[in-house]
CSV table of C-alpha atoms and ligand atoms in Angstrom, one decimal:
chain,number,residue,atom,x,y,z
A,230,MET,CA,27.8,9.5,16.0
A,231,LYS,CA,29.3,11.3,13.1
A,232,ILE,CA,27.4,10.3,10.0
A,233,ALA,CA,27.5,11.1,6.3
A,234,VAL,CA,24.6,10.4,4.1
A,235,VAL,CA,25.3,10.6,0.4
A,236,GLY,CA,22.3,11.5,-1.7
A,237,ALA,CA,19.6,14.0,-0.8
A,238,GLY,CA,16.7,12.3,-2.5
A,239,TYR,CA,13.8,10.9,-0.6
A,240,VAL,CA,15.7,8.2,1.2
A,241,GLY,CA,18.9,10.3,1.8
A,242,LEU,CA,17.1,13.4,3.0
A,243,VAL,CA,14.7,11.6,5.4
A,244,THR,CA,17.6,9.4,6.7
A,245,SER,CA,19.9,12.3,7.4
A,246,THR,CA,17.2,14.4,9.0
A,247,CYS,CA,15.9,11.6,11.2
A,248,PHE,CA,19.3,10.5,12.3
A,249,ALA,CA,20.1,14.1,13.2
A,250,SER,CA,17.0,14.4,15.2
A,251,LEU,CA,18.0,11.3,17.1
A,252,GLY,CA,21.0,13.3,18.3
A,253,ASN,CA,23.7,12.4,15.8
A,254,SER,CA,25.9,14.8,13.9
A,255,VAL,CA,24.9,14.3,10.2
A,256,THR,CA,26.3,15.7,7.0
A,257,CYS,CA,24.1,15.2,4.0
A,258,VAL,CA,25.9,15.3,0.6
A,259,ASP,CA,24.6,15.7,-2.9
A,260,ILE,CA,26.2,16.8,-6.2
A,261,ASP,CA,23.2,19.0,-7.0
A,262,GLU,CA,24.5,22.5,-6.0
A,263,LYS,CA,21.1,24.2,-6.3
A,264,LYS,CA,19.4,21.6,-4.1
A,265,ILE,CA,22.1,21.8,-1.4
A,266,ALA,CA,22.0,25.7,-1.5
A,267,ALA,CA,18.2,25.5,-0.9
A,268,LEU,CA,18.4,22.9,1.8
A,269,LYS,CA,21.0,25.0,3.7
A,270,LYS,CA,18.2,27.6,3.9
A,271,GLY,CA,15.7,24.9,5.0
A,272,LYS,CA,13.9,24.8,1.7
A,273,MET,CA,12.7,21.4,0.6
A,274,PRO,CA,13.2,19.9,-2.9
A,275,ILE,CA,10.1,17.6,-2.3
A,276,TYR,CA,6.8,17.8,-0.5
A,277,GLU,CA,6.9,15.4,2.4
A,278,PRO,CA,4.7,16.0,5.5
A,279,GLY,CA,6.7,16.9,8.6
A,280,LEU,CA,10.1,16.9,6.9
A,281,GLU,CA,10.6,20.7,6.4
A,282,GLU,CA,10.0,21.4,10.1
A,283,LEU,CA,12.4,18.6,11.2
A,284,VAL,CA,15.2,19.9,8.7
A,285,ARG,CA,14.9,23.4,10.1
A,286,GLN,CA,15.0,22.3,13.7
A,287,ASN,CA,18.1,20.3,13.1
A,288,LEU,CA,19.8,22.9,11.0
A,289,LYS,CA,19.2,25.3,14.0
A,290,LYS,CA,20.6,22.8,16.5
A,291,LYS,CA,23.6,22.2,14.1
A,292,ASN,CA,23.0,18.5,14.1
A,293,LEU,CA,22.5,18.6,10.4
A,294,SER,CA,24.5,20.2,7.6
A,295,PHE,CA,24.3,20.0,3.8
A,296,THR,CA,27.3,20.0,1.4
A,297,THR,CA,28.4,19.1,-2.1
A,298,ASN,CA,31.8,18.2,-0.7
A,299,LEU,CA,31.9,14.4,-0.4
A,300,LYS,CA,35.6,14.3,0.4
A,301,THR,CA,35.3,16.4,3.6
A,302,ALA,CA,32.2,14.5,4.6
A,303,VAL,CA,34.1,11.2,4.4
A,304,HIS,CA,36.9,12.7,6.6
A,305,GLN,CA,34.4,13.9,9.2
A,306,SER,CA,32.3,10.7,9.5
A,307,ASP,CA,32.6,7.2,11.0
A,308,VAL,CA,29.5,5.8,9.3
A,309,ILE,CA,28.7,6.6,5.7
A,310,PHE,CA,25.3,5.8,4.2
A,311,ILE,CA,25.1,5.5,0.4
A,312,ALA,CA,21.6,6.7,-0.6
A,313,VAL,CA,22.2,7.9,-4.2
A,314,GLY,CA,19.8,7.1,-7.0
A,315,THR,CA,19.8,3.8,-8.8
A,316,PRO,CA,17.7,4.7,-11.9
A,317,PRO,CA,16.5,2.0,-14.3
A,318,LYS,CA,18.3,1.3,-17.5
A,319,PRO,CA,16.2,0.6,-20.6
A,320,ASN,CA,16.4,-3.1,-19.9
A,321,GLY,CA,15.0,-2.7,-16.3
A,322,GLU,CA,18.4,-3.2,-14.7
A,323,ALA,CA,19.4,-0.7,-12.0
A,324,ASP,CA,22.2,1.7,-13.0
A,325,LEU,CA,24.8,1.5,-10.3
A,326,SER,CA,27.3,4.0,-11.6
A,327,PHE,CA,26.4,6.6,-8.9
A,328,VAL,CA,27.0,4.0,-6.2
A,329,GLU,CA,30.3,3.0,-7.7
A,330,ASN,CA,31.4,6.7,-7.9
A,331,VAL,CA,30.7,7.2,-4.2
A,332,ALA,CA,32.5,4.0,-3.3
A,333,ARG,CA,35.6,5.2,-5.2
A,334,THR,CA,35.6,8.6,-3.5
A,335,ILE,CA,35.2,7.1,-0.1
A,336,ALA,CA,38.1,4.7,-0.8
A,337,ARG,CA,40.4,7.4,-2.0
A,338,GLU,CA,39.6,9.8,0.9
A,339,MET,CA,39.4,7.5,3.9
A,340,THR,CA,42.2,7.6,6.4
A,341,SER,CA,40.5,6.0,9.4
A,342,TYR,CA,38.0,3.1,9.9
A,343,LYS,CA,34.7,3.6,8.0
A,344,LEU,CA,31.4,1.7,8.1
A,345,ILE,CA,30.0,2.0,4.6
A,346,VAL,CA,26.2,1.3,4.6
A,347,GLU,CA,24.2,0.8,1.4
A,348,LYS,CA,20.7,2.2,1.8
A,349,SER,CA,19.7,2.7,-1.8
A,350,THR,CA,17.7,-0.2,-3.3
A,351,VAL,CA,20.4,-2.2,-5.1
A,352,PRO,CA,20.7,-5.6,-6.7
A,353,VAL,CA,21.9,-8.5,-4.5
A,354,GLN,CA,25.7,-8.7,-4.6
A,355,THR,CA,26.1,-4.9,-4.7
A,356,GLY,CA,27.6,-5.1,-1.2
A,357,SER,CA,30.4,-7.3,-2.6
A,358,TRP,CA,31.0,-4.9,-5.5
A,359,ILE,CA,31.3,-2.0,-3.0
A,360,ARG,CA,33.8,-3.9,-0.9
A,361,ASP,CA,35.9,-4.9,-4.0
A,362,THR,CA,35.8,-1.3,-5.3
A,363,VAL,CA,36.8,0.2,-1.9
A,364,MET,CA,39.7,-2.3,-1.6
A,365,ARG,CA,40.9,-1.5,-5.2
A,366,TYR,CA,40.8,2.3,-4.8
A,367,CYS,CA,41.9,2.6,-1.2
A,368,LYS,CA,45.4,4.1,-1.2
A,369,LYS,CA,46.4,3.1,2.4
A,370,ASN,CA,45.6,0.0,4.4
A,371,VAL,CA,42.6,1.4,6.2
A,372,ALA,CA,40.1,-0.9,7.9
A,373,PHE,CA,36.5,-0.6,6.8
A,374,ASP,CA,33.2,-2.6,6.8
A,375,VAL,CA,30.3,-2.7,4.3
A,376,ALA,CA,26.8,-3.2,5.5
A,377,SER,CA,23.3,-3.3,3.9
A,378,ASN,CA,20.5,-1.4,5.6
A,379,PRO,CA,17.6,-1.2,3.1
A,380,GLU,CA,15.0,1.4,3.7
A,381,PHE,CA,11.3,0.7,3.9
A,382,LEU,CA,9.8,4.2,4.2
A,383,ARG,CA,6.9,5.2,2.1
A,384,GLU,CA,6.5,8.6,0.4
A,385,GLY,CA,3.9,10.7,2.2
A,386,THR,CA,4.6,9.1,5.6
A,387,ALA,CA,8.4,8.9,5.3
A,388,VAL,CA,9.3,10.5,8.6
A,389,LYS,CA,6.8,8.5,10.6
A,390,ASP,CA,7.9,5.3,8.8
A,391,PHE,CA,11.6,6.0,9.6
A,392,MET,CA,10.9,6.8,13.2
A,393,ASN,CA,8.5,3.8,13.8
A,394,PRO,CA,9.7,1.0,11.6
A,395,ASP,CA,8.1,-2.5,11.6
A,396,ARG,CA,11.7,-3.7,11.6
A,397,VAL,CA,15.2,-2.5,10.7
A,398,VAL,CA,17.1,-4.9,8.4
A,399,LEU,CA,20.8,-4.9,8.9
A,400,GLY,CA,23.1,-7.0,6.7
A,401,VAL,CA,26.5,-7.2,8.2
A,402,ASP,CA,29.6,-9.4,8.1
A,403,SER,CA,31.5,-8.2,11.2
A,404,LYS,CA,30.9,-7.7,14.9
A,405,ARG,CA,32.2,-4.2,14.7
A,406,ALA,CA,29.6,-3.2,12.1
A,407,GLU,CA,26.9,-4.9,14.1
A,408,LYS,CA,27.9,-3.0,17.2
A,409,LEU,CA,27.9,0.4,15.5
A,410,LEU,CA,24.5,-0.2,13.9
A,411,THR,CA,23.0,-1.5,17.1
A,412,GLU,CA,24.1,1.7,18.8
A,413,LEU,CA,22.9,3.9,16.0
A,414,TYR,CA,19.4,2.4,15.9
A,415,LYS,CA,19.0,2.0,19.7
A,416,PRO,CA,16.9,5.2,20.2
A,417,LEU,CA,14.2,3.9,17.8
A,418,LYS,CA,13.6,0.9,20.1
A,419,ALA,CA,12.8,-1.1,16.9
A,420,THR,CA,13.1,-4.8,16.1
A,421,LEU,CA,16.6,-5.1,14.6
A,422,VAL,CA,17.0,-8.0,12.1
A,423,PHE,CA,20.7,-8.8,11.7
A,424,THR,CA,21.5,-11.0,8.7
A,425,ASP,CA,24.2,-11.4,6.0
A,426,ILE,CA,24.5,-8.7,3.4
A,427,LYS,CA,23.1,-10.6,0.5
A,428,SER,CA,20.0,-11.7,2.4
A,429,ALA,CA,19.4,-8.1,3.5
A,430,GLU,CA,19.6,-7.0,-0.2
A,431,ILE,CA,17.1,-9.7,-1.1
A,432,ILE,CA,14.7,-8.8,1.8
A,433,LYS,CA,14.2,-5.4,0.2
A,434,HIS,CA,13.5,-6.8,-3.3
A,435,ALA,CA,11.3,-9.5,-2.0
A,436,SER,CA,9.3,-7.1,0.3
A,437,ASN,CA,8.6,-4.5,-2.5
A,438,SER,CA,7.7,-7.3,-5.0
A,439,PHE,CA,5.4,-9.0,-2.5
A,440,LEU,CA,3.6,-5.7,-1.8
A,441,ALA,CA,3.3,-5.1,-5.6
A,442,MET,CA,2.0,-8.6,-5.9
A,443,LYS,CA,-0.7,-8.0,-3.3
A,444,ILE,CA,-1.9,-4.9,-5.3
A,445,SER,CA,-2.0,-6.8,-8.6
A,446,PHE,CA,-3.7,-9.7,-6.9
A,447,ILE,CA,-6.5,-7.5,-5.6
A,448,ASN,CA,-6.8,-5.6,-8.9
A,449,ALA,CA,-7.2,-9.0,-10.7
A,450,ILE,CA,-9.8,-9.9,-8.1
A,451,SER,CA,-11.6,-6.6,-8.8
A,452,ARG,CA,-12.0,-7.6,-12.4
A,453,ILE,CA,-13.5,-10.9,-11.4
A,454,CYS,CA,-15.8,-9.0,-8.9
A,455,GLU,CA,-17.0,-6.7,-11.7
A,456,LEU,CA,-17.8,-9.7,-14.0
A,457,ALA,CA,-19.5,-11.6,-11.2
A,458,LYS,CA,-21.3,-8.5,-9.8
A,459,ALA,CA,-19.5,-8.8,-6.4
A,460,ASP,CA,-17.8,-6.1,-4.3
A,461,VAL,CA,-14.0,-6.1,-4.1
A,462,GLU,CA,-14.0,-4.1,-0.8
A,463,GLN,CA,-16.1,-6.8,0.9
A,464,VAL,CA,-13.8,-9.4,-0.5
A,465,ALA,CA,-10.7,-7.5,0.7
A,466,THR,CA,-12.2,-7.1,4.2
A,467,GLY,CA,-13.1,-10.8,4.4
A,468,MET,CA,-9.6,-11.9,3.2
A,469,GLY,CA,-7.7,-9.3,5.2
A,470,LEU,CA,-9.1,-10.4,8.6
A,471,ASP,CA,-7.1,-13.6,8.1
A,472,ARG,CA,-3.9,-12.6,9.9
A,473,ARG,CA,-1.8,-14.6,7.4
A,474,ILE,CA,-3.1,-12.3,4.7
A,475,GLY,CA,-3.7,-8.9,6.3
A,476,ARG,CA,-5.9,-6.1,5.0
A,477,ASN,CA,-3.0,-3.7,4.1
A,478,PHE,CA,-2.2,-3.3,0.4
A,479,LEU,CA,-5.4,-4.8,-0.7
A,480,ASP,CA,-6.9,-1.6,-2.0
A,481,ALA,CA,-8.0,-2.2,-5.6
A,482,GLY,CA,-7.4,0.8,-7.8
A,483,LEU,CA,-6.1,1.9,-11.1
A,484,GLY,CA,-2.7,0.3,-10.7
A,485,PHE,CA,0.4,1.1,-8.7
A,486,GLY,CA,3.0,3.7,-9.7
A,487,GLY,CA,5.8,5.8,-8.2
A,488,PHE,CA,9.5,5.5,-8.4
A,489,CYS,CA,9.8,2.3,-6.3
A,490,PHE,CA,7.4,-0.5,-7.3
A,491,PRO,CA,7.6,-0.3,-11.1
A,492,LYS,CA,11.4,0.1,-11.1
A,493,ASP,CA,12.1,-2.4,-8.3
A,494,LEU,CA,9.9,-5.0,-9.9
A,495,ALA,CA,11.6,-4.7,-13.2
A,496,ALA,CA,15.0,-4.8,-11.5
A,497,PHE,CA,14.2,-7.9,-9.5
A,498,ILE,CA,12.9,-9.7,-12.6
A,499,ARG,CA,16.2,-8.8,-14.3
A,500,ILE,CA,18.3,-9.8,-11.3
A,501,SER,CA,16.5,-13.2,-11.1
A,502,GLU,CA,17.0,-13.8,-14.8
A,503,LYS,CA,20.7,-13.0,-14.5
A,504,LEU,CA,21.0,-15.5,-11.6
A,505,GLY,CA,19.2,-18.1,-13.8
A,506,TYR,CA,15.6,-17.9,-12.6
A,507,ASP,CA,12.6,-16.9,-14.8
A,508,PHE,CA,10.4,-15.0,-12.2
A,509,GLU,CA,7.2,-15.5,-14.2
A,510,LEU,CA,5.0,-14.6,-11.2
A,511,LEU,CA,6.5,-11.1,-11.1
A,512,LYS,CA,6.1,-10.7,-14.8
A,513,ALA,CA,2.4,-11.4,-14.3
A,514,VAL,CA,2.3,-8.8,-11.5
A,515,GLU,CA,3.7,-6.2,-14.0
A,516,LYS,CA,1.3,-7.2,-16.7
A,517,ILE,CA,-1.8,-7.0,-14.5
A,518,ASN,CA,-0.7,-3.5,-13.5
A,519,GLU,CA,-0.3,-2.3,-17.0
A,520,ASP,CA,-3.6,-3.9,-18.0
A,521,GLN,CA,-5.3,-2.2,-15.0
A,522,LYS,CA,-4.4,1.3,-16.3
A,523,LYS,CA,-5.6,0.4,-19.8
A,524,TYR,CA,-8.8,-1.1,-18.3
A,525,PHE,CA,-9.4,2.1,-16.3
A,526,VAL,CA,-9.2,4.2,-19.5
A,527,LYS,CA,-11.8,1.8,-21.1
A,528,LYS,CA,-14.0,2.4,-18.1
A,529,ILE,CA,-13.9,6.2,-18.8
A,530,GLU,CA,-14.6,5.5,-22.4
A,531,HIS,CA,-17.6,3.4,-21.5
A,532,ALA,CA,-18.9,6.1,-19.2
A,533,LEU,CA,-18.6,8.8,-21.8
A,534,TRP,CA,-19.4,6.8,-24.9
A,535,ASN,CA,-17.3,9.0,-27.1
A,536,VAL,CA,-14.2,10.5,-25.5
A,537,ASN,CA,-13.3,12.7,-28.5
A,538,SER,CA,-13.9,16.4,-27.8
A,539,LYS,CA,-15.2,15.7,-24.2
A,540,THR,CA,-13.7,17.7,-21.3
A,541,ILE,CA,-12.5,15.5,-18.5
A,542,ALA,CA,-11.8,16.9,-15.0
A,543,ILE,CA,-8.9,14.9,-13.4
A,544,LEU,CA,-8.6,15.1,-9.6
A,545,GLY,CA,-5.2,13.9,-8.4
A,546,LEU,CA,-2.0,13.6,-10.4
A,547,ALA,CA,0.6,12.4,-7.9
A,548,PHE,CA,1.1,8.6,-7.8
A,549,LYS,CA,-0.3,8.6,-4.2
A,550,PRO,CA,-1.6,11.2,-1.7
A,551,ASN,CA,0.7,13.4,0.5
A,552,THR,CA,3.4,13.6,-2.1
A,553,ASP,CA,4.2,15.8,-5.1
A,554,ASP,CA,6.0,13.0,-6.8
A,555,MET,CA,5.0,12.4,-10.4
A,556,ARG,CA,7.6,9.8,-11.3
A,557,PHE,CA,5.8,6.8,-12.9
A,558,ALA,CA,2.5,8.2,-11.8
A,559,PRO,CA,-0.4,6.2,-13.4
A,560,SER,CA,-2.0,9.7,-14.2
A,561,LEU,CA,0.7,10.2,-16.9
A,562,ASP,CA,-0.3,7.1,-18.9
A,563,ILE,CA,-4.0,7.7,-18.3
A,564,ILE,CA,-4.0,11.3,-19.4
A,565,ALA,CA,-1.8,10.5,-22.5
A,566,ASP,CA,-4.4,7.8,-23.5
A,567,LEU,CA,-7.3,10.2,-23.0
A,568,GLN,CA,-5.6,13.0,-25.0
A,569,ALA,CA,-4.8,10.6,-27.8
A,570,MET,CA,-8.5,9.9,-28.0
A,571,GLY,CA,-9.2,13.6,-28.3
A,572,ALA,CA,-10.2,14.5,-24.8
A,573,LYS,CA,-9.5,17.9,-23.2
A,574,ILE,CA,-8.1,17.7,-19.7
A,575,ARG,CA,-8.7,20.0,-16.8
A,576,ALA,CA,-6.6,18.8,-13.9
A,577,TYR,CA,-6.1,19.6,-10.2
A,578,ASP,CA,-3.7,18.2,-7.6
A,579,PRO,CA,-3.1,19.8,-4.2
A,580,HIS,CA,0.7,19.5,-4.4
A,581,ALA,CA,1.9,17.8,-7.6
A,582,SER,CA,0.7,20.3,-10.3
A,583,ALA,CA,4.1,22.1,-10.4
A,584,ASN,CA,5.9,18.8,-11.1
A,585,ALA,CA,3.1,17.6,-13.5
A,586,LYS,CA,3.5,20.7,-15.6
A,587,LYS,CA,7.1,19.6,-16.4
A,588,THR,CA,5.8,16.5,-18.2
A,589,LEU,CA,2.2,17.0,-19.2
A,590,THR,CA,1.3,19.2,-22.2
A,591,LYS,CA,-2.0,20.6,-23.3
A,592,VAL,CA,-3.5,20.2,-19.9
A,593,THR,CA,-5.4,23.1,-18.2
A,594,PHE,CA,-4.2,23.2,-14.6
A,595,CYS,CA,-6.8,24.4,-12.2
A,596,LYS,CA,-6.5,26.2,-8.8
A,597,ASP,CA,-8.9,23.8,-7.1
A,598,ALA,CA,-11.2,20.8,-7.7
A,599,TYR,CA,-14.3,22.9,-8.3
A,600,GLU,CA,-12.6,24.9,-11.0
A,601,ALA,CA,-11.5,21.6,-12.7
A,602,CYS,CA,-15.1,20.3,-12.6
A,603,LYS,CA,-16.7,23.5,-14.1
A,604,GLY,CA,-18.2,22.6,-17.4
A,605,SER,CA,-16.5,19.2,-17.6
A,606,ASP,CA,-18.3,16.1,-19.0
A,607,CYS,CA,-17.1,13.9,-16.1
A,608,VAL,CA,-14.8,13.8,-13.1
A,609,VAL,CA,-12.1,11.2,-12.9
A,610,ILE,CA,-10.4,10.5,-9.5
A,611,LEU,CA,-6.8,9.4,-9.9
A,612,THR,CA,-5.4,10.1,-6.4
A,613,GLU,CA,-7.2,9.6,-3.1
A,614,TRP,CA,-6.2,13.0,-1.4
A,615,ASP,CA,-8.3,13.6,1.7
A,616,GLU,CA,-9.7,16.9,0.2
A,617,PHE,CA,-11.4,14.9,-2.5
A,618,LYS,CA,-13.0,12.6,0.0
A,619,GLU,CA,-14.4,15.7,1.7
A,620,ILE,CA,-15.4,17.6,-1.4
A,621,ASN,CA,-18.9,19.1,-1.7
A,622,LEU,CA,-20.5,16.7,-4.1
A,623,VAL,CA,-23.7,18.7,-4.5
A,624,LYS,CA,-21.6,21.7,-5.7
A,625,VAL,CA,-19.6,19.4,-8.0
A,626,LYS,CA,-22.8,18.1,-9.6
A,627,LYS,CA,-24.0,21.6,-10.3
A,628,LEU,CA,-20.6,22.6,-11.9
A,629,LEU,CA,-20.4,19.5,-14.2
A,630,ALA,CA,-22.0,19.5,-17.6
A,631,GLN,CA,-22.8,15.8,-17.0
A,632,PRO,CA,-23.1,14.2,-13.5
A,633,VAL,CA,-20.5,11.4,-14.2
A,634,VAL,CA,-17.8,10.3,-11.7
A,635,ILE,CA,-15.2,7.6,-12.6
A,636,ASP,CA,-13.4,6.9,-9.4
A,637,GLY,CA,-10.1,5.0,-9.7
A,638,ARG,CA,-9.6,4.9,-5.9
A,639,ASN,CA,-13.0,3.9,-4.6
A,640,ILE,CA,-13.2,7.0,-2.3
A,641,TYR,CA,-17.0,7.4,-2.5
A,642,ASP,CA,-19.9,5.2,-1.5
A,643,PRO,CA,-21.8,3.9,-4.6
A,644,GLU,CA,-25.2,4.2,-3.0
A,645,GLU,CA,-24.6,7.7,-1.8
A,646,MET,CA,-23.4,8.7,-5.2
A,647,GLN,CA,-26.5,7.2,-6.8
A,648,LYS,CA,-28.7,9.1,-4.3
A,649,LEU,CA,-27.0,12.3,-5.2
A,650,GLY,CA,-27.9,11.6,-8.8
A,651,PHE,CA,-24.5,10.8,-10.2
A,652,ARG,CA,-23.7,8.1,-12.7
A,653,TYR,CA,-20.8,6.6,-10.7
A,654,PHE,CA,-18.2,4.1,-11.8
A,655,SER,CA,-15.6,2.7,-9.4
A,656,ILE,CA,-13.2,-0.3,-9.2
A,657,GLY,CA,-14.6,-3.8,-8.6
A,658,ARG,CA,-17.8,-2.6,-7.1
A,659,PRO,CA,-21.3,-3.2,-8.7
A,660,THR,CA,-22.6,-0.2,-10.6
A,661,LYS,CA,-26.3,0.3,-10.7
A,662,GLU,CA,-26.8,2.3,-13.8
A,663,LYS,CA,-30.2,3.9,-14.5
A,664,ARG,CA,-30.7,4.4,-18.1
B,183,LIG,C1,7.0,1.7,-1.5
B,183,LIG,C2,7.0,0.7,-0.3
B,183,LIG,O1,5.7,0.7,0.3
B,183,LIG,C3,8.0,1.1,0.8
B,183,LIG,O2,8.1,0.2,1.9
B,183,LIG,C4,9.4,1.2,0.2
B,183,LIG,O3,10.4,1.7,1.1
B,183,LIG,C5,9.4,2.2,-1.0
B,183,LIG,O4,8.4,1.7,-2.0
B,183,LIG,C6,10.7,2.2,-1.7
B,183,LIG,O5,11.2,1.1,-2.1
B,183,LIG,O6,11.4,3.2,-1.6
B,183,LIG,P1,6.0,4.1,-2.0
B,183,LIG,O7,6.3,3.8,-3.4
B,183,LIG,O8,6.4,5.4,-1.4
B,183,LIG,O9,6.6,2.9,-1.0
B,183,LIG,O10,4.4,4.0,-1.8
B,183,LIG,P2,3.3,2.9,-1.4
B,183,LIG,O11,2.5,3.5,-0.3
B,183,LIG,O12,3.9,1.6,-1.2
B,183,LIG,O13,2.4,2.9,-2.8
B,183,LIG,C7,2.9,2.5,-4.0
B,183,LIG,C8,1.8,2.5,-5.1
B,183,LIG,O14,0.9,1.4,-4.8
B,183,LIG,C9,1.0,3.7,-5.2
B,183,LIG,O15,0.7,4.0,-6.5
B,183,LIG,C10,-0.3,3.3,-4.5
B,183,LIG,O16,-1.4,4.1,-4.9
B,183,LIG,C11,-0.4,1.9,-4.8
B,183,LIG,N1,-1.2,1.1,-3.9
B,183,LIG,C12,-0.8,0.9,-2.6
B,183,LIG,C13,-2.4,0.5,-4.3
B,183,LIG,O17,-2.8,0.7,-5.5
B,183,LIG,N2,-3.2,-0.2,-3.4
B,183,LIG,C14,-2.8,-0.4,-2.2
B,183,LIG,O18,-3.5,-1.2,-1.4
B,183,LIG,C15,-1.6,0.1,-1.7
């Protein structure tokens, strides 16, 4: 099939590359000339395991091309995916001006049938807005359909998630759109869920909000566990074995971040409000998440007694492992709070340091975890990269001025840490402190 994907962000880039590797002819469009010039040479704007190799393979096969010219891409394609950004406005609402611009250009340029598929996370009823916009700006009487195909891929495992989805949600309102999308997704052999466009849009919001709710729930339970001297991991295991609950997304930590959950949650609360429903449950999910970050800073303060003038080694800056994405990363808030209290920060992240440097100031960026630990008063784990799980803790202890570890991701075993002679603090697990 001839496909255009508008937007070369996470979703757009992964979608175009994966559709190309499934044998389609894909044009990926973005207004960012620098990004497109780099992509044409196979250079990635983001770190995402497996993506670079796949882009290069498909560029070579000529299944995939990159351009800034949306008009030509519209002429050349039968199916057009809209995967442009929907950034948050100050009130939490999604800014849909990029989506509208793309819809207008498609309308003005199309001369034959097009299936226009929204893939960006958008508020319910955006499909209707796209349809109205295209009808208004279309010069000739050209047939078209609008569909909604929300994306559920996760950063860090994006290619794998796209190629092996739990389900593909397809909101359509015509047989022609249903047929085209069935054909397009056939090679994945996935469960296709056909529904109406509005329900598809809500499935995306409801799914992300539900996952965020699971995380806030277990984080709240972790607080109770600390108060009751119980172990949140044992609780999560016991709960998760119930198939109605499931163990996934029950890892207590220092709060969720990234460009999806915080933004989508705020947007869904706003959408519900506009529709006439006060989604108090989701407001609590947001609040628990904010509190969790603050509580983690308190934990560091408790471990160090006085934070002022202390040197803190931060391991992990990205909002999760296997990505270099720093957008809404909890590390940003936590480091800002520690700096405000007078701490000196030595930080290391395997892939996100370059992006972190754009935002963080007065931080000493180190070449590896050991360099960050050298002479520091404690180590704080903010992202659960594999290399931190496998770190030489004996060496870390020797390098530190004080053997103190505050682990925001529960990557070490409390008993092991105690045996090694660390004062070890984690989330929702009993701390046996020798004083
Ligand atoms: C999330 C969803 O998982 C995807 O399905 C969705 O497509 C995507 O948002 C999106 O809307 O674009 P992503 O933000 O890439 O994906 O990452 P997740 O793996 O979901 O993690 C989000 C945050 O939750 C991270 O900060 C992570 O550390 C945290 N988390 C996750 C926990 O604190 N505990 C958990 O048990 C799981």
